Short mmCIF file of C-alpha atoms (C1' of nucleotides) in Angstrom, two decimals:
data_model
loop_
_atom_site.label_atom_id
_atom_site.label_comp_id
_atom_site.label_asym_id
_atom_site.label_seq_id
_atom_site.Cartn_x
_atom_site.Cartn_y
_atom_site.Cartn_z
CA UNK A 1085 32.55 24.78 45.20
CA UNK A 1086 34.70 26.95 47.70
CA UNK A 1087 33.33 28.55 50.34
CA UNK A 1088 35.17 29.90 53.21
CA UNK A 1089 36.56 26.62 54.82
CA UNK A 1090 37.73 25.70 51.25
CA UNK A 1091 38.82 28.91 50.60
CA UNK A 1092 40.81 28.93 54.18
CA UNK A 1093 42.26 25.86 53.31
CA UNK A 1094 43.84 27.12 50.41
CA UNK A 1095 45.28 29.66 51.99
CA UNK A 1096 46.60 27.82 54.48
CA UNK A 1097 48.24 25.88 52.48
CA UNK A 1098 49.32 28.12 49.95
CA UNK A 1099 51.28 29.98 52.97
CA UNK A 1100 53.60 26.75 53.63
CA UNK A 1101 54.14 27.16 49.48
CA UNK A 1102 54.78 30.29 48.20
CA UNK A 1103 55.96 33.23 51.41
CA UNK A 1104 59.19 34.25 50.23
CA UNK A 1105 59.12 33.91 46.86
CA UNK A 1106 59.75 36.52 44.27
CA UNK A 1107 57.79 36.39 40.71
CA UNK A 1108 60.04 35.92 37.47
CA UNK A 1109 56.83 36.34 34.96
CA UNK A 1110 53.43 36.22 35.07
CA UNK A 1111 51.76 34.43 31.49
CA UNK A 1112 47.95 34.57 31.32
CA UNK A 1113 46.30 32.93 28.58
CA UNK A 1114 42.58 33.92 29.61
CA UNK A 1115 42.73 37.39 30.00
CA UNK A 1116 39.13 37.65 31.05
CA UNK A 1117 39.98 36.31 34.27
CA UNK A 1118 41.81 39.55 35.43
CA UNK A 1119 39.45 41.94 35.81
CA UNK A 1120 39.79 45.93 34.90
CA UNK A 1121 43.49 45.10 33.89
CA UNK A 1122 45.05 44.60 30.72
CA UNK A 1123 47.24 41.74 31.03
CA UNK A 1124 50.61 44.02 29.82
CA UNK A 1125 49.57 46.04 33.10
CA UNK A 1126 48.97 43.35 35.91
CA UNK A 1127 51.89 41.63 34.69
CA UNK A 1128 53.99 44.74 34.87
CA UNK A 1129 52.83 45.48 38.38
CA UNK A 1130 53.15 42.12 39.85
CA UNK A 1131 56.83 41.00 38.04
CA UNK A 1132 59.94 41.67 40.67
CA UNK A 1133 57.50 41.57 43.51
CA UNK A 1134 57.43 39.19 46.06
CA UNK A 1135 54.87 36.91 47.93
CA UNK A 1136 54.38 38.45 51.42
CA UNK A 1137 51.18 37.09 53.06
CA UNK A 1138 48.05 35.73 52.49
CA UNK A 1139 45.01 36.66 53.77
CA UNK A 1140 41.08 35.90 53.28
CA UNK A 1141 38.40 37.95 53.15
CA UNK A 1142 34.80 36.19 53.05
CA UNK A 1143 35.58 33.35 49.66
CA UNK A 1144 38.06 35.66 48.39
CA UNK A 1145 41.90 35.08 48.83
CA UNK A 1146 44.12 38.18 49.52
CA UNK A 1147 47.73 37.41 47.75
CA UNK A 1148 50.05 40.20 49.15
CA UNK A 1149 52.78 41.44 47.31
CA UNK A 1150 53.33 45.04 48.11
CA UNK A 1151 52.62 47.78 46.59
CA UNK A 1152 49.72 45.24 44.99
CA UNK A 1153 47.34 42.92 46.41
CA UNK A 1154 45.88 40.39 44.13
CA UNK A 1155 42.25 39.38 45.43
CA UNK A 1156 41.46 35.93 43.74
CA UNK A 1157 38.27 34.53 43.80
CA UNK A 1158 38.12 30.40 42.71
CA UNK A 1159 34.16 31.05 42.60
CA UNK A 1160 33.08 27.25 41.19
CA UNK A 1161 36.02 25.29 40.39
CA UNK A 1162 39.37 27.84 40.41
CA UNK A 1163 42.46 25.43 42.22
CA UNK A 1164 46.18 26.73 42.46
CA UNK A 1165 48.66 24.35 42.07
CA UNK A 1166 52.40 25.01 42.82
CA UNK A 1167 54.40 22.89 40.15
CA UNK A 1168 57.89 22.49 39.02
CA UNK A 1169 57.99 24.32 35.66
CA UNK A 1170 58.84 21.04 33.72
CA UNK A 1171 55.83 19.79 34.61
CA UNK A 1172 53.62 19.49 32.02
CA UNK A 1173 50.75 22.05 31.84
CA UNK A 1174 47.09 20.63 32.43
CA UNK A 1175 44.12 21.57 30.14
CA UNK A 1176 42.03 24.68 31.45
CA UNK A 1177 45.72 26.44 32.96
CA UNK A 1178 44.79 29.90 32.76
CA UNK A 1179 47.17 32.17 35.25
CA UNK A 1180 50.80 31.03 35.71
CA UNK A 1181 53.14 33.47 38.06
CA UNK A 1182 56.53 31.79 37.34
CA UNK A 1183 58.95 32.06 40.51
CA UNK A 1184 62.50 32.90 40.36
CA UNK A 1185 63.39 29.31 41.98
CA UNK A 1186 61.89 27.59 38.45
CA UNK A 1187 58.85 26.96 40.42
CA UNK A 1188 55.23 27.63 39.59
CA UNK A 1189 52.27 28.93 41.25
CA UNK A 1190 49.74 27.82 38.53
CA UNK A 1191 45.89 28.89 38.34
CA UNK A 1192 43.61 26.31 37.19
CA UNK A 1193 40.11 26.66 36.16
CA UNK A 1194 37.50 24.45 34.28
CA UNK A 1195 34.88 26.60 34.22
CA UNK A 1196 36.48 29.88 34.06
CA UNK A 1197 34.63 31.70 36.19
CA UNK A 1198 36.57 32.70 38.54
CA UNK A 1199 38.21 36.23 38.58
CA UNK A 1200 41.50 38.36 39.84
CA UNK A 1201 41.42 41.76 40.65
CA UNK A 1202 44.60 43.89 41.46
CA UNK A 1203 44.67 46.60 44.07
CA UNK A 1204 47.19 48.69 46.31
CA UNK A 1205 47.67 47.13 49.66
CA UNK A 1206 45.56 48.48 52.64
CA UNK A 1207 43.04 49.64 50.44
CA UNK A 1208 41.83 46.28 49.20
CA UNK A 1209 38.29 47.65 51.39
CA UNK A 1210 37.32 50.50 49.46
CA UNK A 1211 37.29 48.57 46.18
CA UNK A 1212 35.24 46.26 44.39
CA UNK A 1213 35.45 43.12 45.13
CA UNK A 1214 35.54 43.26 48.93
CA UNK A 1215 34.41 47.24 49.32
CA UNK A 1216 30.27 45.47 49.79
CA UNK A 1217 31.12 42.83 51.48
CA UNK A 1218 29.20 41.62 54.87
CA UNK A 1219 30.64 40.56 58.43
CA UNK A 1220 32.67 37.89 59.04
CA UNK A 1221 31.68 34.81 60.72
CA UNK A 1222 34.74 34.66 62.78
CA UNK A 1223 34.45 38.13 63.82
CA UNK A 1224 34.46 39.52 67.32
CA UNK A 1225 31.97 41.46 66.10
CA UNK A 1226 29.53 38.71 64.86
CA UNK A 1227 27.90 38.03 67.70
CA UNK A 1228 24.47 36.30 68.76
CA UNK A 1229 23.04 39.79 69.34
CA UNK A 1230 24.63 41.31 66.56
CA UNK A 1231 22.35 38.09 64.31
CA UNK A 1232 19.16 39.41 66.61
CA UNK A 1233 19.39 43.51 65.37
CA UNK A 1234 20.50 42.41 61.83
CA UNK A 1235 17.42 39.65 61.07
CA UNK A 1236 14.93 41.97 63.07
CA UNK A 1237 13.91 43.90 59.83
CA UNK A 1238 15.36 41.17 57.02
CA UNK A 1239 12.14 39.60 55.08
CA UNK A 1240 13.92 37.68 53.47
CA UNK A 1241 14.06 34.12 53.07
CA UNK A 1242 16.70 33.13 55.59
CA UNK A 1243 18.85 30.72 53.76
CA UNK A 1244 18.99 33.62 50.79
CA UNK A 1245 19.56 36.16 53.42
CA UNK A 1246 22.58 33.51 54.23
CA UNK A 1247 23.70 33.18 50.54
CA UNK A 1248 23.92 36.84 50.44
CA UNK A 1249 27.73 38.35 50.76
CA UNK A 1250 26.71 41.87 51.48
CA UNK A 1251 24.86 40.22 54.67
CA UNK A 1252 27.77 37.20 55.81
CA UNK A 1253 30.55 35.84 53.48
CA UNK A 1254 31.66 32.73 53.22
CA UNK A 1255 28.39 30.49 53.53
CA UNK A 1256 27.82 28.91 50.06
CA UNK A 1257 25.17 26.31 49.03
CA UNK A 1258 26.33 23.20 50.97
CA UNK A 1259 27.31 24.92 54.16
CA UNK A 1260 24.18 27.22 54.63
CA UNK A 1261 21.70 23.54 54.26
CA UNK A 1262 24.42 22.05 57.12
CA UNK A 1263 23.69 24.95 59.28
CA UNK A 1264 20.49 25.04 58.85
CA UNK A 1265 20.10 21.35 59.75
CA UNK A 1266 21.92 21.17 62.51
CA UNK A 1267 20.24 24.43 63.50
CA UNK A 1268 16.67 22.98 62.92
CA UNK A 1269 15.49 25.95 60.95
CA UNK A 1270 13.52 25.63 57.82
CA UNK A 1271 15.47 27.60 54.75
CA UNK A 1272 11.99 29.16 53.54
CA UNK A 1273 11.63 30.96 57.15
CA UNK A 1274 11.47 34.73 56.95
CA UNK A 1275 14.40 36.02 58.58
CA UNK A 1276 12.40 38.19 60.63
CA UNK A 1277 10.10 35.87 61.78
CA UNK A 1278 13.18 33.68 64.11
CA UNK A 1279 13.10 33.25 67.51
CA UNK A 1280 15.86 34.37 69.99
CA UNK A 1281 17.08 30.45 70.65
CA UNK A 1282 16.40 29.60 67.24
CA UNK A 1283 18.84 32.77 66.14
CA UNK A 1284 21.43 31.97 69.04
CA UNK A 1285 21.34 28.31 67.55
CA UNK A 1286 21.95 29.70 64.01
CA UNK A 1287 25.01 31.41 65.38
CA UNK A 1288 26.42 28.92 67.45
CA UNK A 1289 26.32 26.54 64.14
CA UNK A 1290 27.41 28.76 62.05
CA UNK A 1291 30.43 29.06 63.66
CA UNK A 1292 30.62 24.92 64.20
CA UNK A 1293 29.92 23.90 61.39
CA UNK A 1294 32.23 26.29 59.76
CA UNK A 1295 35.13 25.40 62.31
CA UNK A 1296 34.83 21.69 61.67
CA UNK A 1297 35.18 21.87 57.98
CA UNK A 1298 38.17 23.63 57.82
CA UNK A 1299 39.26 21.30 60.40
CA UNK A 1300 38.54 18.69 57.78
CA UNK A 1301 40.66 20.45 55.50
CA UNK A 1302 37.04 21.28 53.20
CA UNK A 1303 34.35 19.49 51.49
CA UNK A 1304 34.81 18.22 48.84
CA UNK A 1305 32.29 16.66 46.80
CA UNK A 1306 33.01 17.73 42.87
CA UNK A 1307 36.85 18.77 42.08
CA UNK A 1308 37.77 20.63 45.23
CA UNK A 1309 41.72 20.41 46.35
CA UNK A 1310 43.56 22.93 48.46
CA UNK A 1311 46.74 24.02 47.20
CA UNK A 1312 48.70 21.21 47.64
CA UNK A 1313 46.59 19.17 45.29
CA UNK A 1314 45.13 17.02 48.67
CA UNK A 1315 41.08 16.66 49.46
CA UNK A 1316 39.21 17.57 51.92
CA UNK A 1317 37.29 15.25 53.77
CA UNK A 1318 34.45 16.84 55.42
CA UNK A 1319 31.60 15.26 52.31
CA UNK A 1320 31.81 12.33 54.72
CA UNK A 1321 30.30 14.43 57.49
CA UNK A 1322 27.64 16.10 55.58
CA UNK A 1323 24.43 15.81 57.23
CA UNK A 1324 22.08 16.71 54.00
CA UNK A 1325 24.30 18.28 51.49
CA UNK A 1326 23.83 15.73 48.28
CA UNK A 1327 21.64 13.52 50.61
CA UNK A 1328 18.44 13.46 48.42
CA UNK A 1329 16.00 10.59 49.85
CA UNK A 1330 18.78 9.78 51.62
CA UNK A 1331 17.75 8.96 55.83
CA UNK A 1332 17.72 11.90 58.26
CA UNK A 1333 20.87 10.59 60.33
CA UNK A 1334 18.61 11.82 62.95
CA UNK A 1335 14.87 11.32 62.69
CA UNK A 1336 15.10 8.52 59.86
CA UNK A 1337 12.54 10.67 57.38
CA UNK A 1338 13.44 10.66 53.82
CA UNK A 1339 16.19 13.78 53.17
CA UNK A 1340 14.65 16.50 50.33
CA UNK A 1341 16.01 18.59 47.39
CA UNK A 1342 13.48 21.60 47.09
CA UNK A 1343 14.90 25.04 45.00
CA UNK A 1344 15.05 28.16 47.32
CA UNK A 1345 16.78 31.35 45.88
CA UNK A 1346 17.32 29.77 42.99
CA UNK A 1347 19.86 26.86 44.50
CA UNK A 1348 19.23 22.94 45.05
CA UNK A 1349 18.22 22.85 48.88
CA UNK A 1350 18.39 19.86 51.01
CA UNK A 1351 16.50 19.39 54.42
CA UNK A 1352 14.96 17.34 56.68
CA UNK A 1353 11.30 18.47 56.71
CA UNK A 1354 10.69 16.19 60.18
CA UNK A 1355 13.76 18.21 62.07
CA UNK A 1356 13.76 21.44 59.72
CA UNK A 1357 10.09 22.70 60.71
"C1'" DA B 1163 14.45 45.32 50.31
"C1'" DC B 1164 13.44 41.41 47.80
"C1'" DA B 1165 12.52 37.99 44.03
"C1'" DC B 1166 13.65 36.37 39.87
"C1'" DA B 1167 15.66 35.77 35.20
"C1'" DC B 1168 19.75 35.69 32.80
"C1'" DC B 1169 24.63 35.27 32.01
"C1'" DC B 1170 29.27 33.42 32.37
"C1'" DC B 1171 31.25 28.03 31.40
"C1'" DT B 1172 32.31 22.97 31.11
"C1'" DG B 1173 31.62 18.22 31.69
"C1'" DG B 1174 28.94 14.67 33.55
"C1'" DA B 1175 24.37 12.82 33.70
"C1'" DA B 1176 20.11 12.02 31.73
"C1'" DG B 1177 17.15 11.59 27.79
"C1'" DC B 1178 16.25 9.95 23.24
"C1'" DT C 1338 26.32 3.39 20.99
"C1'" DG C 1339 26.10 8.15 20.05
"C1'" DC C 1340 24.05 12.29 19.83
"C1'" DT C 1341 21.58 16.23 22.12
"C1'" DT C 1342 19.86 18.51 26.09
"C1'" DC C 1343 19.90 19.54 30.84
"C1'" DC C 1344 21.96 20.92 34.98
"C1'" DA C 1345 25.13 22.55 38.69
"C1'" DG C 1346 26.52 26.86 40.87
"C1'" DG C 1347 28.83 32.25 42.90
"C1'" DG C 1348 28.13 36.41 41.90
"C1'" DG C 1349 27.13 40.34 38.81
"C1'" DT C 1350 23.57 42.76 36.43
"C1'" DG C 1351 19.12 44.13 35.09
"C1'" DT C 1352 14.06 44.22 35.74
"C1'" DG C 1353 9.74 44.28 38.24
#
DNA sequence: ACACACCCCTGGAAGC
DNA sequence: TGCTTCCAGGGGTGTG
């Protein structure tokens, strides 16, 4: 499931793969996943243009190729695949953009739910998906005190406060019980209800946590590859994620799965008070 | 503001 | 063994 070291991954590697290249066709044989287009129309837009950057906003890719920007979000299993277009095409292939150099950027998605939106360039912020999204957690702007003034009124349970997108992007499930572990915050707190270290700890793990999965090239514990096909490796450093009465690495108590906004949680109820 | 139910979807696991 | 049911999960929407 990609969240934003996943999602920066991708990107990343995506970059090395497909700047430069100019798009022959597009063929898209699940139209639902482009949303608020008719497949005639994004195809028109996008063929003759070429791949200029890639950014990320929160889990959301930003494919640049001016005038357009195509904003792809993998949500539970999307992967992009650049291929050689002999290859043969794999089951669940919705999205191909076919490259003048008889290459292949191709969009693969098992459960289809992930989605592509189309807007002009440089105004990517005042639409839907991105226009409600929250602050970056590599921000200069996302600071310890910035955490303090924003969970001061929030009575909300802090790992759904965490989950949220309008709040922070790019925590998912897996990373938000990491950081709350290493944090030593219970998920069920009321955001309001932190302390100053415990929110300064929040933030500084956040940011760790977050750093040294993309180091680790993402987690990836169902069918998560970047874009060259590779795994990440950072399951193997997961402190609770999947860990169900599994040994607190640190304390030795029994790890456990309760439900909290609706998602499988995992915590140490010894370190996690 | 917040909680919660429901929906989208597939395949692997669990239950029978 | 083989069938059916359950479950995971990001985010959108709708309801209370």
């Amino acid at each position: 499931m990609p969240e934003l070291p996943e999602v920066e991954t991708v990107k990343r590697t995506l970059e090395s793969l497909i700047i430069g290249k100019q798009i022959e066709n597009v063929t898209v044989s699940l139209p639902r996943i482009i949303r608020k287009l008719a497949v005639d129309e994004f195809r028109r837009r996008l063929v003759g243009r070429e791949i200029e950057r890639i950014d990320r906003r929160g889990k959301f890719l930003k494919i640049v190729c001016n005038p357009w920007t195509l904003i792809s979000h993998l949500r539970m299993e999307g992967k992009y695949r650049l291929v050689n277009k002999e290859e043969p095409i794999e089951k669940h292939t919705h999205v191909i953009f076919h490259f003048t150099d008889n290459t292949e950027l191709r969009y693969k998605d098992v459960r289809q739910f992930g989605t592509m939106d189309l807007v002009p360039t440089g105004e990517e912020e005042k639409h839907p998906p991105l226009v409600t999204l929250g602050i970056e957690p590599f921000a200069k702007n996302f600071t310890s005190e910035w955490l303090k003034q924003n969970l001061r009124q929030r009575k909300a349970k802090l790992k759904s406060l965490l989950l949220n997108q309008t709040f922070i992007v790019g925590l998912g499930n897996i990373y938000v019980d990491e950081v709350l572990f290493q944090a030593k915050i219970h998920p069920e707190r009321v955001a309001s209800t932190l302390t100053e270290e415990e929110i300064d700890r929040l933030h500084f793990y956040i940011r760790k946590v977050l750093t040294e999965a993309i180091e680790a090239g993402g987690t990836s514990v169902r069918t998560y590859r970047n874009g060259k096909g590779e795994m990440g490796y950072f399951q193997v450093k997961l402190q609770v994620y999947g860990r169900k009465n599994q040994p607190c690495y640190r304390c030795g108590r029994l790890i456990e799965r309760i439900v909290v906004a609706g998602r499988g949680t995992h915590l140490c109820t010894n370190c996690q008070q």
